[in-house]
Backbone as numpy.savetxt, mean C-alpha at the origin, in Angstrom:
# Nx Ny Nz CAx CAy CAz Cx Cy Cz
2.90 -5.02 16.97 3.55 -4.42 16.03 4.43 -4.73 14.59
4.27 -4.79 13.26 4.80 -5.34 12.21 5.43 -3.79 11.73
6.99 -4.59 11.00 7.50 -3.31 10.02 8.17 -3.84 9.18
8.41 -2.76 8.06 8.96 -3.62 7.30 10.09 -2.28 6.84
11.50 -3.72 5.75 12.34 -3.16 5.79 12.53 -1.58 5.06
12.91 0.03 5.43 12.83 1.00 4.59 13.62 0.73 3.46
14.48 -0.33 3.02 15.41 -0.19 1.54 14.21 -1.44 0.22
13.02 -1.53 0.89 11.79 -1.79 0.20 11.40 -0.79 -0.29
11.18 0.86 0.59 10.65 1.61 -0.63 11.57 2.74 -1.21
12.89 2.47 -1.57 13.96 2.73 -2.19 14.12 1.66 -4.17
13.48 0.17 -4.07 13.52 0.02 -5.26 12.55 0.14 -6.41
13.23 1.75 -6.67 12.04 1.79 -8.14 11.85 1.25 -8.98
12.30 -0.20 -9.21 12.02 -1.18 -10.28 11.15 -1.81 -9.70
10.41 -1.72 -8.75 9.63 -2.71 -7.89 8.20 -2.91 -8.14
7.72 -3.73 -8.89 6.82 -4.11 -9.75 5.64 -4.30 -8.73
6.09 -5.22 -7.61 5.04 -6.11 -7.27 5.51 -6.15 -5.91
4.20 -5.61 -5.24 4.42 -5.70 -3.42 3.76 -6.06 -2.44
3.92 -7.84 -2.39 2.43 -8.51 -1.67 2.70 -8.27 0.16
2.18 -7.38 1.16 2.57 -7.54 2.18 1.28 -8.08 3.45
0.49 -8.91 2.67 -0.71 -9.86 3.15 -0.41 -10.68 4.70
-1.10 -10.33 5.76 -1.76 -11.44 6.23 0.39 -11.18 7.21
0.04 -9.93 7.66 1.19 -9.91 8.59 0.53 -8.30 9.59
1.27 -8.51 11.28 0.36 -7.06 12.05 1.29 -6.05 11.67
0.37 -5.85 10.72 0.80 -3.68 10.49 -0.05 -3.21 11.76
-0.68 -3.76 12.84 -0.85 -2.37 13.64 -0.23 -1.31 14.18
-0.98 -0.08 13.86 -0.32 1.01 14.49 1.14 1.09 12.86
1.21 0.94 11.84 2.14 1.48 10.78 1.59 1.92 10.14
2.53 3.16 10.39 1.79 4.01 8.66 3.16 3.84 7.78
2.43 3.71 6.35 3.09 3.73 5.40 4.26 4.88 4.90
5.48 4.69 4.92 6.64 5.96 4.86 5.81 7.19 3.48
6.02 7.97 3.53 6.41 8.80 2.49 6.88 8.77 1.45
7.86 7.72 2.03 8.63 7.41 0.72 8.20 6.18 0.19
7.09 5.45 0.11 6.30 4.60 -0.54 6.52 5.47 -2.22
6.08 6.82 -2.18 6.21 7.21 -3.38 7.30 7.17 -4.78
8.20 6.61 -4.07 9.47 6.04 -4.41 9.64 5.13 -5.62
8.43 4.29 -5.22 8.00 2.81 -6.00 7.46 3.16 -7.24
8.22 4.31 -8.28 7.08 4.38 -9.25 7.08 3.47 -10.48
7.37 2.18 -10.07 7.18 1.33 -11.74 6.24 0.17 -10.46
5.93 0.39 -9.21 4.50 -0.70 -8.94 3.67 0.04 -9.44
2.84 -2.21 -9.71 2.00 -1.96 -10.59 0.91 -2.61 -9.50
1.12 -3.34 -8.55 0.35 -4.38 -7.47 0.42 -4.35 -6.25
-0.54 -3.62 -5.42 -0.01 -2.89 -3.94 -1.04 -4.16 -3.01
0.06 -5.19 -2.15 -1.79 -6.00 -1.88 -1.46 -6.05 -0.18
-2.39 -5.49 0.46 -2.00 -5.15 2.26 -3.20 -6.49 2.80
-3.49 -7.22 2.03 -4.65 -8.05 3.10 -4.02 -8.21 3.85
-5.49 -8.59 5.08 -5.41 -8.99 6.30 -4.22 -8.89 7.22
-4.05 -7.42 6.81 -2.84 -6.89 8.07 -2.70 -6.02 8.74
-4.09 -6.29 9.54 -4.24 -5.58 10.42 -4.50 -3.43 10.84
-4.75 -3.27 9.15 -4.00 -2.21 9.23 -5.81 -1.69 9.87
-5.32 0.06 10.52 -6.21 1.29 10.94 -6.62 1.74 9.78
-5.37 2.44 9.32 -5.49 3.47 8.71 -4.68 3.53 7.36
-4.11 4.32 6.31 -3.03 4.52 5.32 -3.38 6.02 5.26
-1.92 6.50 5.14 -2.14 7.94 4.63 -2.84 7.96 3.37
-3.52 8.67 3.18 -4.23 9.54 2.26 -3.68 10.00 0.64
-3.90 9.73 -0.07 -3.67 10.42 -1.38 -2.26 10.05 -1.94
-1.82 8.73 -1.79 -0.77 8.49 -2.16 -0.70 8.25 -3.68
0.35 8.45 -4.28 0.61 8.77 -5.93 1.53 7.92 -6.50
1.37 7.01 -7.26 2.05 5.82 -7.31 1.43 6.08 -9.31
2.28 6.55 -9.70 2.17 6.69 -11.35 1.92 4.98 -12.20
2.48 4.08 -11.72 1.91 2.74 -12.89 1.28 1.67 -11.80
0.49 2.35 -10.85 -0.40 1.58 -10.73 -1.41 0.77 -10.33
-1.90 -0.58 -10.98 -3.14 -0.93 -11.84 -4.04 -1.88 -10.71
-3.17 -1.80 -9.25 -4.11 -2.76 -8.50 -3.85 -2.42 -7.30
-4.59 -2.32 -6.59 -4.40 -2.03 -4.44 -5.82 -3.47 -4.49
-5.11 -3.71 -2.89 -5.62 -4.56 -2.64 -5.98 -4.51 -1.44
-6.48 -3.97 -0.48 -6.14 -4.12 1.03 -8.10 -4.31 1.93
-8.01 -5.51 1.57 -9.48 -6.19 1.87 -9.04 -6.74 3.33
-10.51 -6.79 4.55 -9.92 -7.34 5.76 -8.83 -7.09 6.62
-9.21 -5.44 6.96 -8.10 -5.01 7.70 -8.86 -4.36 8.61
-8.45 -3.88 9.76 -9.40 -3.86 11.09 -10.07 -1.80 10.51
-9.30 -1.67 10.64 -10.14 -0.30 10.37 -10.21 0.23 8.88
-9.53 0.40 7.86 -9.47 1.05 6.61 -10.65 0.97 5.71
-11.45 -0.17 5.94 -12.91 -0.23 5.34 -13.50 1.63 5.74
-13.12 1.46 6.65 -14.00 2.90 7.85 -13.61 4.03 6.34
-12.04 4.14 6.22 -11.26 4.91 5.78 -10.02 5.02 4.27
-10.94 4.91 3.62 -10.70 4.10 2.21 -9.34 5.27 1.83
-8.07 5.15 1.46 -7.22 6.04 1.32 -7.81 6.66 -0.19
-6.92 7.46 -0.72 -6.85 8.04 -2.60 -5.79 7.16 -3.22
-5.90 6.47 -3.77 -4.86 6.86 -4.88 -4.59 7.24 -6.18
-3.53 8.31 -6.40 -3.63 9.17 -7.21 -2.93 7.89 -8.47
-3.57 7.45 -9.64 -2.61 6.51 -10.50 -3.53 6.96 -11.82
-3.11 7.35 -13.21 -3.70 6.69 -14.09 -4.26 5.95 -14.92
-3.02 4.48 -13.65 -3.50 3.89 -14.64 -4.26 2.75 -13.91
-4.67 3.34 -12.40 -5.35 2.39 -11.31 -6.39 1.35 -11.57
-6.92 1.07 -12.01 -8.51 -0.30 -12.34 -9.06 -0.99 -11.47
-7.99 -1.64 -10.20 -9.27 -2.19 -9.33 -8.57 -1.53 -7.74
-9.57 -0.90 -7.49 -9.43 -1.15 -5.52 -10.34 -1.91 -5.13
-9.65 -2.78 -4.33 -10.95 -3.99 -3.35 -10.08 -3.72 -2.49
């Protein structure tokens, strides 16, 4: 089971988060992800994700990539962002 340091989710000025190719089976993205208010790019490709929390509110998000994950393609989460232009 992969983990992500909790400190990452308190970095309010973080603009890009790429966690591709990590073994995140059974990992739950913490609610504190919504503290990443400047985040524009989120990439979780090839990370063995089964599911992500639904209705993730990231106001600056422009691009999300969750390709090639275990079961997430059957349950694509909702991202709340007025600037979101790419979800793949």
